[in-house]
Amino acid sequence: SVPSAKDALLRCADTMATEGAASAAAEIYRTLAVDSEPIAVRRAALVGLAKTQSDEALPVLMEAMSSPDVAVR
């Protein structure tokens, strides 16, 4: 199957993070770590955000952990 634009963005952010552009990658992750995104995209974005911006990601991660959606937690 053809990857979605969201998958492509996640792959780009992953590459950016490994090549030293963690803050730019974190911005992409942050835009994808929202309730309106599909759960798989949101989870991947939350993981990426935690890896690239652990301290600044804490509020976003805490919010996700209190989500009523078990798949997010």
XYZ file of N, CA, C and O in Angstrom:
292
model
N 0.828 -1.187 0.000
C 0.000 0.000 0.000
C 0.874 1.254 0.000
O 2.001 1.230 0.463
N 0.329 2.318 -0.494
C 1.050 3.590 -0.580
C 1.017 4.266 0.794
O -0.036 4.380 1.407
N 2.175 4.700 1.283
C 2.190 5.374 2.577
C 1.430 6.698 2.513
O 1.426 7.372 1.482
N 0.820 7.051 3.604
C 0.082 8.307 3.648
C 1.039 9.473 3.834
O 2.212 9.304 4.164
N 0.508 10.663 3.641
C 1.302 11.876 3.855
C 1.759 11.952 5.308
O 2.879 12.406 5.592
N 0.927 11.507 6.222
C 1.292 11.523 7.646
C 2.455 10.572 7.909
O 3.373 10.899 8.660
N 2.425 9.391 7.283
C 3.536 8.451 7.419
C 4.827 9.065 6.874
O 5.894 8.921 7.466
N 4.714 9.757 5.761
C 5.882 10.406 5.159
C 6.429 11.486 6.088
O 7.650 11.612 6.243
N 5.539 12.248 6.706
C 5.985 13.268 7.654
C 6.702 12.632 8.839
O 7.734 13.143 9.293
N 6.162 11.529 9.344
C 6.814 10.840 10.454
C 8.196 10.329 10.054
O 9.152 10.461 10.820
N 8.302 9.770 8.863
C 9.608 9.293 8.390
C 10.596 10.439 8.237
O 11.777 10.317 8.583
N 10.116 11.568 7.717
C 10.981 12.753 7.587
C 11.454 13.216 8.964
O 12.637 13.519 9.147
N 10.542 13.281 9.911
C 10.911 13.709 11.260
C 11.904 12.739 11.885
O 12.868 13.171 12.530
N 11.695 11.447 11.687
C 12.631 10.454 12.215
C 14.028 10.665 11.644
O 15.028 10.628 12.366
N 14.092 10.898 10.349
C 15.384 11.135 9.693
C 16.019 12.415 10.219
O 17.219 12.447 10.517
N 15.231 13.466 10.331
C 15.744 14.729 10.855
C 16.304 14.541 12.260
O 17.374 15.069 12.579
N 15.603 13.794 13.079
C 16.045 13.573 14.454
C 17.379 12.840 14.503
O 18.255 13.185 15.295
N 17.541 11.846 13.639
C 18.795 11.080 13.647
C 19.946 11.847 13.010
O 21.100 11.531 13.256
N 19.623 12.866 12.220
C 20.673 13.648 11.559
C 20.974 14.962 12.273
O 21.618 15.846 11.713
N 20.485 15.095 13.512
C 20.857 16.251 14.313
C 19.902 17.432 14.305
O 20.217 18.478 14.845
N 18.753 17.292 13.691
C 17.778 18.368 13.648
C 16.588 18.041 14.557
O 15.432 18.050 14.143
N 16.905 17.759 15.826
C 15.878 17.302 16.765
C 14.775 18.335 16.972
O 13.604 17.975 17.069
N 15.110 19.607 17.048
C 14.062 20.603 17.307
C 13.115 20.723 16.121
O 11.900 20.874 16.309
N 13.619 20.623 14.916
C 12.754 20.656 13.724
C 11.884 19.400 13.675
O 10.695 19.466 13.352
N 12.471 18.263 14.014
C 11.709 17.017 14.054
C 10.612 17.106 15.100
O 9.474 16.674 14.866
N 10.929 17.686 16.254
C 9.949 17.808 17.335
C 8.746 18.644 16.905
O 7.617 18.349 17.309
N 8.974 19.654 16.099
C 7.856 20.470 15.608
C 6.903 19.627 14.753
O 5.684 19.761 14.861
N 7.461 18.757 13.933
C 6.620 17.865 13.125
C 5.864 16.903 14.040
O 4.659 16.719 13.904
N 6.583 16.300 14.965
C 5.928 15.379 15.903
C 4.802 16.078 16.669
O 3.723 15.529 16.837
N 5.075 17.306 17.102
C 4.079 18.037 17.884
C 2.800 18.272 17.073
O 1.696 18.178 17.603
N 2.943 18.555 15.775
C 1.760 18.786 14.942
C 0.961 17.509 14.716
O -0.240 17.579 14.439
N 1.612 16.352 14.837
C 0.942 15.076 14.604
C 0.465 14.391 15.889
O -0.238 13.390 15.824
N 0.819 14.942 17.034
C 0.470 14.325 18.316
C -0.816 14.916 18.887
O -0.915 15.178 20.076
N -1.792 15.105 18.040
C -3.052 15.724 18.460
C -4.198 14.728 18.305
O -4.123 13.773 17.537
N -5.265 14.986 19.050
C -6.418 14.079 19.076
C -7.025 13.806 17.702
O -7.578 12.737 17.479
N -6.929 14.761 16.800
C -7.583 14.605 15.500
C -6.849 13.648 14.553
O -7.390 13.260 13.526
N -5.630 13.262 14.914
C -4.857 12.345 14.061
C -5.238 10.893 14.365
O -5.633 10.568 15.482
N -5.071 10.006 13.379
C -5.298 8.576 13.628
C -4.390 8.094 14.761
O -3.279 8.602 14.933
N -4.845 7.122 15.499
C -4.131 6.670 16.691
C -2.703 6.226 16.386
O -1.776 6.533 17.142
N -2.481 5.537 15.297
C -1.125 5.065 14.973
C -0.190 6.242 14.722
O 0.968 6.230 15.153
N -0.687 7.253 14.048
C 0.112 8.453 13.781
C 0.392 9.174 15.096
O 1.521 9.581 15.371
N -0.635 9.320 15.911
C -0.486 10.026 17.178
C 0.521 9.323 18.090
O 1.378 9.958 18.694
N 0.426 7.997 18.186
C 1.365 7.263 19.035
C 2.797 7.412 18.538
O 3.713 7.637 19.326
N 3.004 7.291 17.244
C 4.354 7.447 16.688
C 4.885 8.854 16.941
O 6.065 9.041 17.264
N 4.020 9.844 16.814
C 4.432 11.225 17.060
C 4.785 11.444 18.526
O 5.755 12.136 18.845
N 4.023 10.847 19.427
C 4.317 10.976 20.854
C 5.658 10.332 21.201
O 6.446 10.890 21.975
N 5.938 9.183 20.620
C 7.225 8.520 20.849
C 8.355 9.384 20.312
O 9.373 9.610 20.989
N 8.189 9.902 19.097
C 9.212 10.765 18.515
C 9.427 12.021 19.334
O 10.570 12.450 19.554
N 8.360 12.595 19.804
C 8.457 13.798 20.623
C 9.201 13.504 21.926
O 10.066 14.283 22.352
N 8.895 12.386 22.534
C 9.585 12.007 23.774
C 11.078 11.808 23.541
O 11.895 12.160 24.391
N 11.437 11.272 22.394
C 12.850 11.025 22.089
C 13.610 12.304 21.769
O 14.794 12.407 22.059
N 12.939 13.267 21.167
C 13.640 14.467 20.713
C 13.574 15.632 21.687
O 14.479 16.457 21.714
N 12.527 15.713 22.461
C 12.324 16.866 23.342
C 11.796 16.389 24.688
O 10.729 16.820 25.124
N 12.521 15.528 25.358
C 11.975 14.865 26.540
C 11.408 15.841 27.574
O 10.310 15.629 28.072
N 12.108 16.896 27.912
C 11.608 17.823 28.927
C 10.399 18.616 28.444
O 9.403 18.736 29.146
N 10.496 19.166 27.245
C 9.391 19.965 26.710
C 8.197 19.106 26.312
O 7.084 19.598 26.207
N 8.430 17.834 26.073
C 7.347 16.930 25.679
C 6.508 16.480 26.858
O 5.403 15.974 26.666
N 6.999 16.680 28.061
C 6.312 16.159 29.239
C 4.845 16.574 29.330
O 3.989 15.711 29.551
N 4.479 17.842 29.135
C 3.046 18.189 29.215
C 2.196 17.460 28.169
O 1.085 17.026 28.466
N 2.723 17.308 26.968
C 1.987 16.614 25.909
C 1.820 15.140 26.267
O 0.745 14.563 26.102
N 2.877 14.544 26.790
C 2.822 13.131 27.171
C 1.894 12.907 28.364
O 1.151 11.927 28.397
N 1.920 13.819 29.318
C 1.023 13.695 30.473
C -0.436 13.792 30.037
O -1.284 13.048 30.528
N -0.704 14.689 29.100
C -2.066 14.809 28.576
C -2.492 13.514 27.883
O -3.601 13.031 28.060
N -1.587 12.947 27.091
C -1.896 11.692 26.388
C -2.138 10.563 27.382
O -3.024 9.730 27.176
N -1.374 10.543 28.463
C -1.540 9.470 29.450
C -2.859 9.571 30.199
O -3.339 8.581 30.744
N -3.465 10.747 30.220
C -4.764 10.894 30.875
C -5.926 10.799 29.895
O -7.075 11.025 30.244
N -5.619 10.425 28.656
C -6.645 10.290 27.630
C -7.627 9.166 27.980
O -7.225 8.125 28.478
N -8.911 9.374 27.689
C -9.863 8.294 27.891
C -9.663 7.137 26.894
O -10.153 6.040 27.103
N -8.924 7.409 25.831
C -8.664 6.391 24.806
C -7.523 5.491 25.266
O -6.371 5.914 25.351
N -7.822 4.263 25.556
C -6.839 3.312 26.055
C -5.686 3.133 25.071
O -4.540 2.955 25.475
N -5.959 3.196 23.803
C -4.916 3.010 22.792
C -3.868 4.109 22.850
O -2.720 3.892 22.489
N -4.250 5.289 23.302
C -3.307 6.402 23.419
C -2.431 6.217 24.644
O -1.240 6.456 24.613
N -3.043 5.784 25.734
C -2.303 5.615 26.982
C -1.262 4.526 26.833
O -0.223 4.524 27.300
